[in-house]
CSV table of N, CA and C in Angstrom, one decimal:
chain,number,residue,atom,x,y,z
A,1,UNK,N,26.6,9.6,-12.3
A,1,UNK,CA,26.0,8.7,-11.4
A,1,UNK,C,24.5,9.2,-11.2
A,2,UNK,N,23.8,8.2,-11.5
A,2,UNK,CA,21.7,8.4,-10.9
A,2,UNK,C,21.8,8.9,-9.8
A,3,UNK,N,20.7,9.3,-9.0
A,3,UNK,CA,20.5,9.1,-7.8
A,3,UNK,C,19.1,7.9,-7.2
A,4,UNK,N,19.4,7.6,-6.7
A,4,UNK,CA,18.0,6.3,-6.1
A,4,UNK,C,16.9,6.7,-6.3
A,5,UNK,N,16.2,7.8,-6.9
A,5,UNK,CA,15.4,8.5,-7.4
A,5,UNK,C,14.8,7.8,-8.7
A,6,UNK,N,15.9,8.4,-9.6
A,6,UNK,CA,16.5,8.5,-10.9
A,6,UNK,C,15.8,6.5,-11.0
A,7,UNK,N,16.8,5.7,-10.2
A,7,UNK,CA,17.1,4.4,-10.9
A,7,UNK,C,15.7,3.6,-10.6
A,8,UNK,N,15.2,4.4,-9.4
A,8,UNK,CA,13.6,3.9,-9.0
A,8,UNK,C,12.6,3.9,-9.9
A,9,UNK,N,12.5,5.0,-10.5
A,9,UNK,CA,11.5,5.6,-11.9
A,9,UNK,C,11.9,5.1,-12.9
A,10,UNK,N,13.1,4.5,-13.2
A,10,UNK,CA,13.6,4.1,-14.5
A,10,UNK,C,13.5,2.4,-14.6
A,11,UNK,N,13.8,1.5,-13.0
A,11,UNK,CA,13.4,0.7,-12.9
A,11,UNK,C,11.8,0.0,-12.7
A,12,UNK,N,11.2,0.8,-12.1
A,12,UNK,CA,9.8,1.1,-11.8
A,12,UNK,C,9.2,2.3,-12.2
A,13,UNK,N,8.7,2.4,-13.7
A,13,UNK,CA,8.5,3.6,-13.9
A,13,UNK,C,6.7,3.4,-13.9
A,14,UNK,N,6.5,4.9,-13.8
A,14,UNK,CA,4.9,4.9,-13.0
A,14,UNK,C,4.1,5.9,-14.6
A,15,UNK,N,2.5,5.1,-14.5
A,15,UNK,CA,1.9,5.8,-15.5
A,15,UNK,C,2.3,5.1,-17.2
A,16,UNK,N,3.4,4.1,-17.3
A,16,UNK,CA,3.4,3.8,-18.8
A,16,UNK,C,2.0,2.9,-19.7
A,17,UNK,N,2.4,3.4,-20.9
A,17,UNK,CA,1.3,3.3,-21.5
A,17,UNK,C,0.6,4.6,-22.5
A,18,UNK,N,-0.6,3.6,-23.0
A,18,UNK,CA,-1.1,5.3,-23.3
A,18,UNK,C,-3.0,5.1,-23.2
A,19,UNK,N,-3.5,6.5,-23.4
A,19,UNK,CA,-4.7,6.9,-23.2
A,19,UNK,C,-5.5,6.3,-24.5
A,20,UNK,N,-6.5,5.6,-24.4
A,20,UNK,CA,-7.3,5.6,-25.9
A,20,UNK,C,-8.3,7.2,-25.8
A,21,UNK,N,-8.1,7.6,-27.4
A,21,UNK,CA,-8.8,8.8,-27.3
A,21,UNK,C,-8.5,9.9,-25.8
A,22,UNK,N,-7.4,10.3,-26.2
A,22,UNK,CA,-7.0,11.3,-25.3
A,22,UNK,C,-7.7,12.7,-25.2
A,23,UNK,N,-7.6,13.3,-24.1
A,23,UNK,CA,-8.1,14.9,-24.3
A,23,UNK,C,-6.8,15.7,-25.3
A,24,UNK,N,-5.5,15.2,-24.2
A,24,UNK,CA,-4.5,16.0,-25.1
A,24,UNK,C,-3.0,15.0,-25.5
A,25,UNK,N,-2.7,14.9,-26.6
A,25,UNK,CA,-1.5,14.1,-26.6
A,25,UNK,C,-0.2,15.0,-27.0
A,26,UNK,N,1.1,14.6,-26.7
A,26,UNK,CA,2.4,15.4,-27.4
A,26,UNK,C,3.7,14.8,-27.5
A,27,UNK,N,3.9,14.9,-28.7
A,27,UNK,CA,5.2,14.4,-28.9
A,27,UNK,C,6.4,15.0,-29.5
A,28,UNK,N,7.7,14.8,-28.4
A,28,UNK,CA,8.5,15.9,-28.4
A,28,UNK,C,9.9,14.7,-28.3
A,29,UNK,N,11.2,14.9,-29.2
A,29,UNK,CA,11.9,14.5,-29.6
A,29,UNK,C,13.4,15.5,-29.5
A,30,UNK,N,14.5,14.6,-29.1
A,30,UNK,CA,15.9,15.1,-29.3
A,30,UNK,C,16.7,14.9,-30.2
A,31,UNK,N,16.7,15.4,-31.4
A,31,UNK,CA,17.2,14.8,-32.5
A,31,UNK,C,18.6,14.5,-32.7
A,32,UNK,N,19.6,14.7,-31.1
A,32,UNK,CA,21.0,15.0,-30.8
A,32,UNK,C,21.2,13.4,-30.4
A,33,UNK,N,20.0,13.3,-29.5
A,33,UNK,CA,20.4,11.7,-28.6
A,33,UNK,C,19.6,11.0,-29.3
A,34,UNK,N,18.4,11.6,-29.9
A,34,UNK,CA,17.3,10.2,-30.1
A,34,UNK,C,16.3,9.9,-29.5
A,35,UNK,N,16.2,11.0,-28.2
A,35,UNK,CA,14.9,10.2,-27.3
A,35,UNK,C,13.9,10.8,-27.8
A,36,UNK,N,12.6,10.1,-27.2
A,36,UNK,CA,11.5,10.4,-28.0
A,36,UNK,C,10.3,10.2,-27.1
A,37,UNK,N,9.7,11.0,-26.7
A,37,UNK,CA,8.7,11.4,-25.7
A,37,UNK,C,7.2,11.6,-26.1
A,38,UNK,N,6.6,9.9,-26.0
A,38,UNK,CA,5.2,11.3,-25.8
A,38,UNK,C,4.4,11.1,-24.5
A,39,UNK,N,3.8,11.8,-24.3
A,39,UNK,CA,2.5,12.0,-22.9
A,39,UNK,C,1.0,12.1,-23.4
A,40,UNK,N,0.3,11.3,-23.0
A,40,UNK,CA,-1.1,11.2,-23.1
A,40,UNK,C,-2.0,12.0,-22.1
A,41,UNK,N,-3.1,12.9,-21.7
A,41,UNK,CA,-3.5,13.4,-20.8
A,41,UNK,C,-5.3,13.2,-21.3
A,42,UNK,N,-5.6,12.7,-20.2
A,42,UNK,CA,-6.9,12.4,-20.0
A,42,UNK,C,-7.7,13.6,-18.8
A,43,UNK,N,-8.3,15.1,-19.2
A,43,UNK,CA,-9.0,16.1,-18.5
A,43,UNK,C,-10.2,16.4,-18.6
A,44,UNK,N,-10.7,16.3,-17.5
A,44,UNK,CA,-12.3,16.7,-17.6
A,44,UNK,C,-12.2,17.9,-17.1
A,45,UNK,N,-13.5,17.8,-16.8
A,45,UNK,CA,-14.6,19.2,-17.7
A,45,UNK,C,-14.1,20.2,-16.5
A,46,UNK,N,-13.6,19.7,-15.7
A,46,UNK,CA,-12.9,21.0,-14.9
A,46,UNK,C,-11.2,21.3,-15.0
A,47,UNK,N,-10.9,21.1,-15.6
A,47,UNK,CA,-9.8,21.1,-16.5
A,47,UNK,C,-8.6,20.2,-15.8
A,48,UNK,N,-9.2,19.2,-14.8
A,48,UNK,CA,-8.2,18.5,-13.9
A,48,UNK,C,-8.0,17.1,-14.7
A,49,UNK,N,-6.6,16.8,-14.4
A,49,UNK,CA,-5.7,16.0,-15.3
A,49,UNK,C,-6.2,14.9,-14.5
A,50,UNK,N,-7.2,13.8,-14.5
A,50,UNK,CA,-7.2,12.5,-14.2
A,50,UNK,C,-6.6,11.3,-14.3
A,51,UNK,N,-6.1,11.3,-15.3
A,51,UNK,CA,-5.1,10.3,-15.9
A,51,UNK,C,-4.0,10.6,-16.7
A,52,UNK,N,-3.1,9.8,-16.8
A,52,UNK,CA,-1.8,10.7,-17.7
A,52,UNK,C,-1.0,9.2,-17.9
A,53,UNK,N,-0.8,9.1,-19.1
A,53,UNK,CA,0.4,7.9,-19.3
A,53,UNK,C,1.7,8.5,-20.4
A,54,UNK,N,2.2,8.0,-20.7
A,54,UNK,CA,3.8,8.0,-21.3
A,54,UNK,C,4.1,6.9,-22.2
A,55,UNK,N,4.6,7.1,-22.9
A,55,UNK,CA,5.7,5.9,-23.5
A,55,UNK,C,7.0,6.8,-24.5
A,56,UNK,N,8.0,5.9,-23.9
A,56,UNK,CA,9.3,7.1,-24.2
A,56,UNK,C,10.4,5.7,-24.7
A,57,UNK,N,10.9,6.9,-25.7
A,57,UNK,CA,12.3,5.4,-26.2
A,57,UNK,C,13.2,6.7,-26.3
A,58,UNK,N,14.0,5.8,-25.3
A,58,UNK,CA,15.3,6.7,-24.8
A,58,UNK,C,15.9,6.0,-23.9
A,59,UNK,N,17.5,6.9,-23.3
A,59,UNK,CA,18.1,6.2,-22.3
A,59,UNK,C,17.2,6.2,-20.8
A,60,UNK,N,17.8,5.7,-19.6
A,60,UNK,CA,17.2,5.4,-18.4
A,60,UNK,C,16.8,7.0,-18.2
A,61,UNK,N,17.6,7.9,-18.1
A,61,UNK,CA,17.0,9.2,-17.8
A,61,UNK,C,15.7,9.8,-18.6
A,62,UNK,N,15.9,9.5,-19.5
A,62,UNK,CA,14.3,9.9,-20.4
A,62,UNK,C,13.5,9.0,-19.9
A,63,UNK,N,13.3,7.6,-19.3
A,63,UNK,CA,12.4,7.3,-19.1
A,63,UNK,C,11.8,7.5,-17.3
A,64,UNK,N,12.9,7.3,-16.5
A,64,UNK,CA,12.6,8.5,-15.5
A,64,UNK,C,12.3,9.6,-15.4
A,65,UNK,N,12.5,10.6,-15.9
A,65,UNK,CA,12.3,12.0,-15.9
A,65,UNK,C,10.6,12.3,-16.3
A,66,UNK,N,10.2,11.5,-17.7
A,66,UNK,CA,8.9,11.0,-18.1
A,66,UNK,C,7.8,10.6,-16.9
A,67,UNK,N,8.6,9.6,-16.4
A,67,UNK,CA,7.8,8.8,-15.1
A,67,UNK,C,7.2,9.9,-13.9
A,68,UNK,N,8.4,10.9,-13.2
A,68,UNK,CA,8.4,11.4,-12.8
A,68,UNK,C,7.2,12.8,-13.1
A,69,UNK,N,7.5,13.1,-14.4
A,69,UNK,CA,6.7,14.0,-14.7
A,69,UNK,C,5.6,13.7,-14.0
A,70,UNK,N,4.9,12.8,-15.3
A,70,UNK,CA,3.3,12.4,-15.3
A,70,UNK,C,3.0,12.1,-13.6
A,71,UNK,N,3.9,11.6,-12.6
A,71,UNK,CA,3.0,12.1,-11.2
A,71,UNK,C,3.0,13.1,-10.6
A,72,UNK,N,3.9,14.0,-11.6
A,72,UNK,CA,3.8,15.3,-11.1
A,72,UNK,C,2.4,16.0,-11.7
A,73,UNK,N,2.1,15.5,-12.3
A,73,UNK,CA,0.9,16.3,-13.1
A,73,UNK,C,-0.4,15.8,-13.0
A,74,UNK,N,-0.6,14.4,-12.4
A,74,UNK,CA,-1.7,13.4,-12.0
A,74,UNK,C,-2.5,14.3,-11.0
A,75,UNK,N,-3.5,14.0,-11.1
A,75,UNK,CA,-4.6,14.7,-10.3
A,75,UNK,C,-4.6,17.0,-10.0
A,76,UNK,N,-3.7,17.2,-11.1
A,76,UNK,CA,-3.4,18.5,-10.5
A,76,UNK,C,-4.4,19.3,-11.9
A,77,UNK,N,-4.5,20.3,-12.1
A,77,UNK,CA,-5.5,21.1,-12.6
A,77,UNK,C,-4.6,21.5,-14.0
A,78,UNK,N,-5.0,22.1,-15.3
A,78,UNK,CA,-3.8,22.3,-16.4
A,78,UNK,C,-3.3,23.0,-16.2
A,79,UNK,N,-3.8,24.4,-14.9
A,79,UNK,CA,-2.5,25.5,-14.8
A,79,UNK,C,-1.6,25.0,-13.7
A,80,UNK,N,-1.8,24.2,-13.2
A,80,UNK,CA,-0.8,24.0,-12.3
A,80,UNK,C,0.3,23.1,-13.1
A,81,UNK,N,-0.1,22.2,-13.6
A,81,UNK,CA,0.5,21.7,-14.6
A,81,UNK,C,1.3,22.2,-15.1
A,82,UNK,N,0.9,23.4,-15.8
A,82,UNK,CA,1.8,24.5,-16.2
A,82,UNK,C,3.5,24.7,-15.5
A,83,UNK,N,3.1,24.8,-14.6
A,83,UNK,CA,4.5,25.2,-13.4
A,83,UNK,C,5.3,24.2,-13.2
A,84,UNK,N,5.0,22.3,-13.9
A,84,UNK,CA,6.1,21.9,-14.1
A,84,UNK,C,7.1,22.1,-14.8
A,85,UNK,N,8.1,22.3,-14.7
A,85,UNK,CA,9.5,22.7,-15.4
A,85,UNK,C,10.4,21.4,-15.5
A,86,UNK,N,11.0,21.6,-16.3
A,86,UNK,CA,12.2,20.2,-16.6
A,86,UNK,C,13.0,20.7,-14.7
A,87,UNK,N,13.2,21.8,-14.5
A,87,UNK,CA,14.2,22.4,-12.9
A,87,UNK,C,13.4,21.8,-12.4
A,88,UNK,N,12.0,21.3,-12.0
A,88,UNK,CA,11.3,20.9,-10.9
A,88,UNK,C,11.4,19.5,-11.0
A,89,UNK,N,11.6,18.8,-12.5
A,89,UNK,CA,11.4,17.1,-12.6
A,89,UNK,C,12.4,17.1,-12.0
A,90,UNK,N,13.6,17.7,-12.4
A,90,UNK,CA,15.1,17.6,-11.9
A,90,UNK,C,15.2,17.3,-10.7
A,91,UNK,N,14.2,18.6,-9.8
A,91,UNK,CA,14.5,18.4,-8.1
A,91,UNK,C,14.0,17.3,-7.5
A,92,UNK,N,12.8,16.8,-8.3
A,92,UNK,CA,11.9,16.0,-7.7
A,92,UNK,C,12.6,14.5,-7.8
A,93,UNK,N,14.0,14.1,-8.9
A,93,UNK,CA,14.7,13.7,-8.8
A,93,UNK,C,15.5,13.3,-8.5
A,94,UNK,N,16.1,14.4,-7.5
A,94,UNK,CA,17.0,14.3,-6.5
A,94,UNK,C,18.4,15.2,-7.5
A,95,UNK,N,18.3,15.5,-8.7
A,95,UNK,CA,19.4,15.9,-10.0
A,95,UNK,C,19.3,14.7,-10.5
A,96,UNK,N,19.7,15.2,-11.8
A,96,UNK,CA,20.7,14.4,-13.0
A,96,UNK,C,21.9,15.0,-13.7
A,97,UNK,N,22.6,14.2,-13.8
A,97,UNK,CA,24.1,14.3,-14.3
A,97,UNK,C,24.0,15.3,-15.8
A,98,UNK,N,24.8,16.5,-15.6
A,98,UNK,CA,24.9,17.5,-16.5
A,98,UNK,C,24.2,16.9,-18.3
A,99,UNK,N,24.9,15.9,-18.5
A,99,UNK,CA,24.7,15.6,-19.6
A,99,UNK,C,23.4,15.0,-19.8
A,100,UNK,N,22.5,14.5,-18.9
A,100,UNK,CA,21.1,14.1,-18.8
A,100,UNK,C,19.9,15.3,-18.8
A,101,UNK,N,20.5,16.7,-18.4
A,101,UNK,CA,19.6,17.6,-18.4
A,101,UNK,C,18.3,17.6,-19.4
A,102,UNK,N,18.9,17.5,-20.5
A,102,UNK,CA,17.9,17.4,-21.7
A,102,UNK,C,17.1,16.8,-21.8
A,103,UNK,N,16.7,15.6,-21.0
A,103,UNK,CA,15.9,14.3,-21.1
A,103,UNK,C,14.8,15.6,-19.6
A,104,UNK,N,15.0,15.8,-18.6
A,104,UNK,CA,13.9,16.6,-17.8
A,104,UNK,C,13.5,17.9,-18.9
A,105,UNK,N,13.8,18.5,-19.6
A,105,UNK,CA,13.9,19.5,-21.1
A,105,UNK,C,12.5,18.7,-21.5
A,106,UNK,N,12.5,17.6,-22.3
A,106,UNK,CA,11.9,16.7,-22.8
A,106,UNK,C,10.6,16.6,-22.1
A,107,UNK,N,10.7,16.2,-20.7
A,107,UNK,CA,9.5,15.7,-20.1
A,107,UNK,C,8.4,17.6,-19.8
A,108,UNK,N,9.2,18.4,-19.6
A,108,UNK,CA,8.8,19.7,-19.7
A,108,UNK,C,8.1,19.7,-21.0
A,109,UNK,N,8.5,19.9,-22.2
A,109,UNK,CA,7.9,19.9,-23.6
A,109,UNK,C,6.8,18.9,-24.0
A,110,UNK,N,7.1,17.8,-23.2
A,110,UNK,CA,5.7,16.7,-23.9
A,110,UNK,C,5.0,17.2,-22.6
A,111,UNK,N,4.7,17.2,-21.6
A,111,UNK,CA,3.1,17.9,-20.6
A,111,UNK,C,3.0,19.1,-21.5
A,112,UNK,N,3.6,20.3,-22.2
A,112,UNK,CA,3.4,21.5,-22.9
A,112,UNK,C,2.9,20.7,-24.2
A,113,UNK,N,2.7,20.1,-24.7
A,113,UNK,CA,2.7,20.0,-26.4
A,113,UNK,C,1.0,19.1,-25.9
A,114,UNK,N,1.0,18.0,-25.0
A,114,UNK,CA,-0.3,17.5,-24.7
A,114,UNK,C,-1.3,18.4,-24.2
A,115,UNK,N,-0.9,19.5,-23.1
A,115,UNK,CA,-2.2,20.7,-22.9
A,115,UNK,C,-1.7,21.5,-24.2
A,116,UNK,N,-1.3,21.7,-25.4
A,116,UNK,CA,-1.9,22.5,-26.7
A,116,UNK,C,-2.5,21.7,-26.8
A,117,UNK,N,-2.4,20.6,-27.1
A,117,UNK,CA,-3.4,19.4,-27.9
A,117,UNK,C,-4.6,19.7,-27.4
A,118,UNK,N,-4.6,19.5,-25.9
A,118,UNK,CA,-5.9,19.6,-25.5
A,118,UNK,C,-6.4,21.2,-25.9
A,119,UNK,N,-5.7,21.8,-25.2
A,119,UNK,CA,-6.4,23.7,-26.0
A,119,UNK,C,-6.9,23.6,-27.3
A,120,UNK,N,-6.1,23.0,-28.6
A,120,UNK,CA,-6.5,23.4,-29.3
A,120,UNK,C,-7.8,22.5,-29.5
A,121,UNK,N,-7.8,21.2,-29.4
A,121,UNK,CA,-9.4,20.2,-29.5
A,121,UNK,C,-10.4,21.3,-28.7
A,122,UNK,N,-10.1,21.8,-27.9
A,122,UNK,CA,-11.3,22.8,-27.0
A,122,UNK,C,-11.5,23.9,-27.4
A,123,UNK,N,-10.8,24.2,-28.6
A,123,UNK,CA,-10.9,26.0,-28.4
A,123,UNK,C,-10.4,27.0,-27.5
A,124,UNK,N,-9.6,26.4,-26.6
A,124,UNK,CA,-9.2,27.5,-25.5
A,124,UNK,C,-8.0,27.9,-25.4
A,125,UNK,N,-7.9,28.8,-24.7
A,125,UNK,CA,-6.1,29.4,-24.3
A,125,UNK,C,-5.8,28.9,-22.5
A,126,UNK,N,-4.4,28.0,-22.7
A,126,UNK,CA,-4.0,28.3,-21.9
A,126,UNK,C,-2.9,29.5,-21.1
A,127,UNK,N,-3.0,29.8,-20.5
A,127,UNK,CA,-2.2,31.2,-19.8
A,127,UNK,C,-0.8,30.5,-19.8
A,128,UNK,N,0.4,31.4,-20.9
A,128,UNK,CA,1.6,31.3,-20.3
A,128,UNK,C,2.3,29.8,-21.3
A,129,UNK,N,1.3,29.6,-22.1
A,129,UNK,CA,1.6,28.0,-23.1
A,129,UNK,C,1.7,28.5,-24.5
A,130,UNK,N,2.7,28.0,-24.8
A,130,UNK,CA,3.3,28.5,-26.1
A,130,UNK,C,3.2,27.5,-27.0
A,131,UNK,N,3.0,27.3,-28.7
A,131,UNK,CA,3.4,26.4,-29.4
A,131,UNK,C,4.5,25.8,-29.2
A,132,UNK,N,3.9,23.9,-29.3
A,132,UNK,CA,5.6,23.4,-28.3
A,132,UNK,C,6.1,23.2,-30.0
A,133,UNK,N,7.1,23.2,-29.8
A,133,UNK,CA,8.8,22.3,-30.5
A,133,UNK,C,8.3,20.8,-30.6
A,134,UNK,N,8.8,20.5,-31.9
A,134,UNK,CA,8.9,19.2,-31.8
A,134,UNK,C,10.4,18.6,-31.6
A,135,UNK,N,11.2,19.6,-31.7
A,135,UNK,CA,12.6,18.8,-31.7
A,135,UNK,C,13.3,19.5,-30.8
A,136,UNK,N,13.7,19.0,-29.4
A,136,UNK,CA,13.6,20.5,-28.1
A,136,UNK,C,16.2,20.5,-28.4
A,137,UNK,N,16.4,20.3,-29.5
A,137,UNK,CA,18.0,20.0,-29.5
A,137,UNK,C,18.6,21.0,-29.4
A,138,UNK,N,17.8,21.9,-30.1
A,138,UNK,CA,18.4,23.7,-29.8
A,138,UNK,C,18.1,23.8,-28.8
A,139,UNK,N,17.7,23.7,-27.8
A,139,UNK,CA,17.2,24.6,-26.8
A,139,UNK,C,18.3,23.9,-25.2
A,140,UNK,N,18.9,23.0,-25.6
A,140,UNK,CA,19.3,22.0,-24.5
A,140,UNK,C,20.1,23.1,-23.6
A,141,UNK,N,19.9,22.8,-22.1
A,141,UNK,CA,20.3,23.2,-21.1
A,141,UNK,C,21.8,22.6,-20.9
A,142,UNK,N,22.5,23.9,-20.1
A,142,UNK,CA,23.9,23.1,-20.1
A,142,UNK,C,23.9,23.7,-18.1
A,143,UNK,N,22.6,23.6,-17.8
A,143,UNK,CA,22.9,24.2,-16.1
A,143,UNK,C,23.0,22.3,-15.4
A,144,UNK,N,22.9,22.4,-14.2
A,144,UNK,CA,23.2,21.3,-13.6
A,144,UNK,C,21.9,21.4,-12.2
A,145,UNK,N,21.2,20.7,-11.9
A,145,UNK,CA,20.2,21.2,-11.4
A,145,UNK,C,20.5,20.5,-9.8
């Protein structure tokens, strides 16, 4: 079962779309279900995320969890950014049903794969940011959040 969270973001999802000429783009995929994620991130020169859009083909939880992300990351700086976790989309969701975990997994990896994009177009390091995955199937969580 969703929670009214969940069916809010998936019925009304916020940020779709995408950036022309992005600072950073990423796209991250579940090769188990199929979903497919990417995030666009539009940052200026102070490294704050102004804009951010999405477009995800997947079930209702990949495209919530997505939604959710990108307002988690709208107006906030790239290291803060950082400190979204798929556990925080999760909370900010209210949970998702064990078997959905993977789709907040997802939305964690595309904000990571879009700030490389951006790092690498810049030349810079970000603190604590790893080369993302393109295919996040190994990695799937089996916690319940």
């Amino acid at each position: 079962m969703y929670t009214e969270k969940v069916m809010d973001h998936f019925e009304h999802p916020r940020n779709v779309g995408e950036i022309e000429n992005p600072s950073g783009m990423g796209t991250v995929g579940n090769a188990k279900c199929g979903d497919i994620m990417r995030i666009y991130l539009d940052i200026d020169e102070n490294q704050v995320i102004q804009d951010v859009k999405f477009k995800t083909f997947g079930c209702g939880a990949a495209v919530a969890t997505s939604s959710m992300a990108t307002e988690m990351v709208k107006g906030k700086t790239v290291q803060e950014a950082m400190s979204v976790t798929n556990k925080a989309v999760c909370e900010a969701l209210d949970g998702l049903p064990p078997v959905k975990i993977h789709c907040s997994l997802l939305a964690e990896e595309a904000i990571h794969a879009a700030l490389w994009d951006y790092a690498q177009k810049n030349g810079i390091e970000i603190e604590g940011l790893e080369k993302p995955k393109s295919d996040i199937s190994e990695e799937e969580e089996d916690e319940e959040y």
